[in-house]
Coordinates of C-alpha atoms in Angstrom, one line a residue:
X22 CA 140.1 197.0 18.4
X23 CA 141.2 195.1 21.7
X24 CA 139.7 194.4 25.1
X25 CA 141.2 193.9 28.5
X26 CA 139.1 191.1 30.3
X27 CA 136.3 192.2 33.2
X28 CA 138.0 192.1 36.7
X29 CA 135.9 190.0 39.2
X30 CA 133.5 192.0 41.2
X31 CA 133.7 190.2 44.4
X32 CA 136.3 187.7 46.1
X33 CA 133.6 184.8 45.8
X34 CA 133.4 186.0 42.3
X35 CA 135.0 184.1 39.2
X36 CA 135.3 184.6 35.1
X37 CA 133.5 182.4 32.9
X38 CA 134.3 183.0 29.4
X39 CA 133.9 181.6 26.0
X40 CA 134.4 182.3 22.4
X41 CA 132.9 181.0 19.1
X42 CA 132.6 181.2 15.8
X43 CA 129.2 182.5 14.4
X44 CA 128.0 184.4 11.5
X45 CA 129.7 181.7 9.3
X46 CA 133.3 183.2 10.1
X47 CA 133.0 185.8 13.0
X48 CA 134.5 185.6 16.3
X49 CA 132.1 186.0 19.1
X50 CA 133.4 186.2 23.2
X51 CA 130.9 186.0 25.7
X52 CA 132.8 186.8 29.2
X53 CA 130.6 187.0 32.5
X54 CA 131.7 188.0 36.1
X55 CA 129.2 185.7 38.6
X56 CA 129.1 183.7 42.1
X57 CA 126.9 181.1 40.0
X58 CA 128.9 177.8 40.0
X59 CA 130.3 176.7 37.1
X60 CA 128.2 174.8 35.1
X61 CA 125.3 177.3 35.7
X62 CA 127.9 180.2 34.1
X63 CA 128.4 178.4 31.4
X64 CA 124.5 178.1 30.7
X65 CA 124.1 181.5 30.5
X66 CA 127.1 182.0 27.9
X67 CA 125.4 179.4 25.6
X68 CA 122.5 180.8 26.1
X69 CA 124.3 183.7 24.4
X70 CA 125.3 181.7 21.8
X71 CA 121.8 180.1 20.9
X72 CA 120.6 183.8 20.4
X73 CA 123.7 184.8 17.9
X74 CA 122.9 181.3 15.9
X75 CA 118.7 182.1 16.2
X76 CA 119.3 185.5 14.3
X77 CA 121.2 184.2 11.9
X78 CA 119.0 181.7 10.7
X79 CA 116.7 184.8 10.2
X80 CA 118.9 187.4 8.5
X81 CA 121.6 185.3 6.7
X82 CA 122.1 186.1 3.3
X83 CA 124.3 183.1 3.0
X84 CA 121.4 180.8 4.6
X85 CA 119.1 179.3 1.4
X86 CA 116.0 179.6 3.5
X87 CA 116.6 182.2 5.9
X88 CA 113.8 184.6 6.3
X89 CA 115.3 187.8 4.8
X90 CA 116.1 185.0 1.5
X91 CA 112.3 184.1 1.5
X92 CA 111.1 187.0 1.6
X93 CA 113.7 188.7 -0.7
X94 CA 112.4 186.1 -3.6
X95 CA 109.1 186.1 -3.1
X96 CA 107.7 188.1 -6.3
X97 CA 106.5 191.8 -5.3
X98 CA 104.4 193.8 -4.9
X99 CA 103.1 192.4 -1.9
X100 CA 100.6 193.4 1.1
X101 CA 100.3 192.5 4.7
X102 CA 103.0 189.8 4.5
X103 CA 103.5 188.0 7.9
X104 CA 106.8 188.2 9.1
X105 CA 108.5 187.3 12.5
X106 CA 108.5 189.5 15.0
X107 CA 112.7 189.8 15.0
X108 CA 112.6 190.6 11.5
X109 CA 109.5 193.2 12.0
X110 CA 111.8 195.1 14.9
X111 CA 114.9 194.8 12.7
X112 CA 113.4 196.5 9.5
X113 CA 112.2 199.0 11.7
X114 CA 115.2 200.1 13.1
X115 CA 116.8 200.2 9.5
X116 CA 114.2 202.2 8.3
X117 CA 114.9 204.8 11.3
X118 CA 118.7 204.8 10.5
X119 CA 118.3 205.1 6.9
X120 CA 116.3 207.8 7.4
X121 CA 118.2 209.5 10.6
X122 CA 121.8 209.3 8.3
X123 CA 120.2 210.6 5.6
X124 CA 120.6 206.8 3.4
X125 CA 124.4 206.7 4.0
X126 CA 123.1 203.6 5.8
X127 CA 120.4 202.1 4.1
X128 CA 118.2 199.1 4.3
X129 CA 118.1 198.4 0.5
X130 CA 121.8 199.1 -0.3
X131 CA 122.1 196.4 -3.0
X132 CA 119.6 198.1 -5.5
X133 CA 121.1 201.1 -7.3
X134 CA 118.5 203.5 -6.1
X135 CA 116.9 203.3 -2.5
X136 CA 113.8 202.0 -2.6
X137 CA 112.9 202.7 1.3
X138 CA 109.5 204.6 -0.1
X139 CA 107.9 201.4 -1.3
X140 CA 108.2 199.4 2.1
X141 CA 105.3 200.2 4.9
X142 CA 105.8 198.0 8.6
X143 CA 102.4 197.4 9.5
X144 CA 101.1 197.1 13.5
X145 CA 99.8 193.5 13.1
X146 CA 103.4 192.5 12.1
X147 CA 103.1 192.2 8.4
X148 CA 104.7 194.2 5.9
X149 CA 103.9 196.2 2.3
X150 CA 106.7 196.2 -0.4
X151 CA 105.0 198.4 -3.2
X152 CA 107.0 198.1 -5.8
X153 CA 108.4 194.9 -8.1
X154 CA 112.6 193.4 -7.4
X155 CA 113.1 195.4 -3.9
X156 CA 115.8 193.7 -2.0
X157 CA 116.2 194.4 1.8
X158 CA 119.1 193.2 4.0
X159 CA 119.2 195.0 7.3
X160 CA 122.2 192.9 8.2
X161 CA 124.5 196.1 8.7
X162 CA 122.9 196.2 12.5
X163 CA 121.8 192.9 13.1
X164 CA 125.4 192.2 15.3
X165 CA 124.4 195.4 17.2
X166 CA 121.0 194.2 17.8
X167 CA 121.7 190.3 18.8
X168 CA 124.6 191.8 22.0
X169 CA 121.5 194.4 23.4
X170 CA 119.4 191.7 23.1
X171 CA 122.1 189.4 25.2
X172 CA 122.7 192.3 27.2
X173 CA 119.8 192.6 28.4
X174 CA 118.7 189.0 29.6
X175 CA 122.4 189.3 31.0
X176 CA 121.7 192.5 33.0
X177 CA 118.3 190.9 34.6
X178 CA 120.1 188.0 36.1
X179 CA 121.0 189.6 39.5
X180 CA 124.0 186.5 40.2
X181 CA 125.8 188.4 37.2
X182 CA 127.7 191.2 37.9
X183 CA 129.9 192.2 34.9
X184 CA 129.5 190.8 31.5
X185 CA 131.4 192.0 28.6
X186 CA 130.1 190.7 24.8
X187 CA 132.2 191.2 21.4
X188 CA 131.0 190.3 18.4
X189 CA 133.8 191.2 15.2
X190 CA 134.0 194.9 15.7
X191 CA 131.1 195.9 18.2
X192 CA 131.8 195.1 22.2
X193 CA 129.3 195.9 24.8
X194 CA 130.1 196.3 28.6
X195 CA 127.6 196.3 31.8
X196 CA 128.9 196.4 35.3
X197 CA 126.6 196.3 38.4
X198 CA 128.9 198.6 40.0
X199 CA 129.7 200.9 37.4
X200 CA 132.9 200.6 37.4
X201 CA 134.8 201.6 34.0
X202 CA 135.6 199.4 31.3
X203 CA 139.1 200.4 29.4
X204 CA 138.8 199.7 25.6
X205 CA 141.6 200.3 23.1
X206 CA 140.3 201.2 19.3
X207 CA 142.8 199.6 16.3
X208 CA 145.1 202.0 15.0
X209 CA 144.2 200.8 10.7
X210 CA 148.0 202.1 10.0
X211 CA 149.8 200.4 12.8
X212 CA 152.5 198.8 9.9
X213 CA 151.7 195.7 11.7
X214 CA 152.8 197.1 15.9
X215 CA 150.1 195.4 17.5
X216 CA 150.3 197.3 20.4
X217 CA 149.5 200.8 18.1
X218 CA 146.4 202.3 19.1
X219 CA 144.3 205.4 17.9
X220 CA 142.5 206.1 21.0
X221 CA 141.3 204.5 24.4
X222 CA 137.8 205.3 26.0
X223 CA 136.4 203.8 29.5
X224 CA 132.9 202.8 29.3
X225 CA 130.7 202.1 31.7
X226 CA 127.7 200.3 30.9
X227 CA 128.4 201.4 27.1
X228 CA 128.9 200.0 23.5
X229 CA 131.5 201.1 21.1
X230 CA 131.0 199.6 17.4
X231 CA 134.5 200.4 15.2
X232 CA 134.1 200.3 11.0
X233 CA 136.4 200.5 8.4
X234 CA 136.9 201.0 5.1
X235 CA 138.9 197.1 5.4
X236 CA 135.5 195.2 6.2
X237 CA 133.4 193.6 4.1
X238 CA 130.1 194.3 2.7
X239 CA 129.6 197.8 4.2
X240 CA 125.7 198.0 4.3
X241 CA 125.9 201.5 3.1
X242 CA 125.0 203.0 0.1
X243 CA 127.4 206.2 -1.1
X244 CA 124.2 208.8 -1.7
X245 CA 126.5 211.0 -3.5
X246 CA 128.7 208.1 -5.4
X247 CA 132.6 209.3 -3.9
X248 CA 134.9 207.1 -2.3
X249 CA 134.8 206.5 1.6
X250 CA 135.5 209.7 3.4
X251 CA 137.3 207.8 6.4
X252 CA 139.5 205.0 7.0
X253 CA 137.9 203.8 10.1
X254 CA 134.9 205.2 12.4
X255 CA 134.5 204.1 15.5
X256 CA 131.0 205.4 17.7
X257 CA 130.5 205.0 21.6
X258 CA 126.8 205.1 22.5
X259 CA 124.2 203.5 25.2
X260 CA 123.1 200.7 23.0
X261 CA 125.5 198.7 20.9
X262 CA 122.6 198.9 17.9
X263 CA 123.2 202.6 17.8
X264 CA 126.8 202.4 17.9
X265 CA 126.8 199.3 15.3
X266 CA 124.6 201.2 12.8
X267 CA 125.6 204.3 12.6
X268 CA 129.7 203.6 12.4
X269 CA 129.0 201.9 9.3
X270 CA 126.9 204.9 7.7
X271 CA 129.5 207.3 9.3
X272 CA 132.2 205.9 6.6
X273 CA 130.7 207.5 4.2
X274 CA 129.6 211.1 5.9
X275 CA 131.5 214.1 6.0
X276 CA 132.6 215.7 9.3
X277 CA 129.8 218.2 10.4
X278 CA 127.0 215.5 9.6
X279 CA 128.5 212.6 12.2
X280 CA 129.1 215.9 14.4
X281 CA 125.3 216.8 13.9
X282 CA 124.5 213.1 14.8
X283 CA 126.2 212.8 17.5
X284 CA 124.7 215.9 19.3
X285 CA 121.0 215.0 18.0
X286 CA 121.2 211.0 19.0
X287 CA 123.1 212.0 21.9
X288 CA 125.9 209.9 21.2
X289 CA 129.0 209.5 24.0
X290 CA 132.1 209.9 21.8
X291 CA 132.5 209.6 17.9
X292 CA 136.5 208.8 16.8
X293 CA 137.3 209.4 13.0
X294 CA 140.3 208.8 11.1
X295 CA 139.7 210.3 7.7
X296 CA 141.7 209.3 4.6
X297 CA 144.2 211.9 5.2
X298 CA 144.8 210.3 8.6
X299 CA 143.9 213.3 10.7
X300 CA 142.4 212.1 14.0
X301 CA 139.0 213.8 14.8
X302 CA 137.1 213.3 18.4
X303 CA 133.5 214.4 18.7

């Protein structure tokens, strides 16, 4: 996927923009349209930042003593287990899309069988895992999760009046205006023509998450054990945690299910490439 770079809103306006590596290897860009000067921009982005680097010292699986790690190895069954209020919200939501895709995403993916029975989310922020050796990793939306979250602080800050976030292969766009953002999706069989694309959509105040069956670690679980039934997904929505979540699951569903989805979660455009390379737009 590529993006073409916010345009400033106003003549006094100017682009601030930086990228970084997070997530261990994964490029983040942080771009903001403002009149704030520039040192005050630049706040804001590493504010951005800070929040990417907070969430992963939650729900790293490659961080010892992350909080998804502790709890993962603390022996089971347990009851009313304190937790942090960003993991609490971010089991949640994988329990809703494990449950919404019918477990083609799924929040205990590394176990053989799903095991989303045995956990209970209770209202005082603790949890219940019933049963012995349950792994969870929501991971599959937490990149989804961390740019709404960014978003949002981003969109309350009236001296900000565009903002673009990408994080690997989700990008979310707000402009005060509403003017359109143009985004280009990766063509997965472009023979190396950089300039191949599948598809373009304009998105105003919109996310569009792209997966593939090239990524690692999928965070889905194949219910019905066959091979991926795309090459690449790609979902626009309102919320970036939407579009994240469920264009990982959708690698895995057939045609009339992501349709289905789309209509019932009232999704803005779903873009499939299946393994036979026939191009399907919901």
């Amino acid at each position: 996927m590529t993006l073409f770079s916010i345009w400033p809103h106003s003549v006094e306006a100017k682009l601030y923009q930086r990228q970084q590596l997070v997530f261990g290897d994964v490029l983040a860009h942080i771009e903001i349209d403002t009149d704030l000067k520039r040192q005050a921009a630049y706040k804001i982005i590493q504010a951005g930042f800070t929040k990417i680097n907070d969430y992963n010292q939650i729900f790293s699986t490659y961080i010892k003593n992350s909080e998804i790690n502790q709890l993962n190895k603390i022996q089971k069954p347990i009851k009313h287990y304190k937790i942090s209020d960003e993991l609490h919200e971010a089991i949640s939501l994988a329990i809703f899309y494990t449950q919404e895709t019918k477990g083609h995403f799924d929040l205990t993916f590394e176990m053989s069988q799903t095991a989303l029975h045995a956990i209970k989310l209770n209202k005082d922020k603790t949890i219940n895992i019933l049963e012995s050796n349950v792994i969870l990793n929501p991971t599959g939306l937490i990149k989804g999760l961390v740019i709404d979250k960014i978003m949002l602080e981003l969109k309350k800050n009236n001296n900000i009046n565009a903002a673009m976030i990408k994080l690997s292969g989700d990008i979310a766009v707000f402009n005060r205006a509403n003017n359109y953002q143009t985004i280009k999706i990766y063509n997965p069989n472009n023979n190396g023509d950089v300039n191949s694309f599948l598809h373009e959509v304009k998105m105003v105040n919109q996310s569009i998450s792209t997966s593939g069956q090239y990524e690692r670690g999928q965070h889905i679980k194949d219910v019905n054990k066959t091979k991926l039934n795309h090459k690449q997904v790609s979902v626009i929505a309102s919320k970036t945690i939407l579009s994240d979540a469920l264009a990982t699951a959708m690698l895995h569903m057939p045609l009339k299910l992501i349709k289905d989805l789309k209509k019932r979660l009232k999704l803005k455009q779903v873009v499939v490439l299946t393994q036979k390379n026939k191009l399907t737009i919901f």
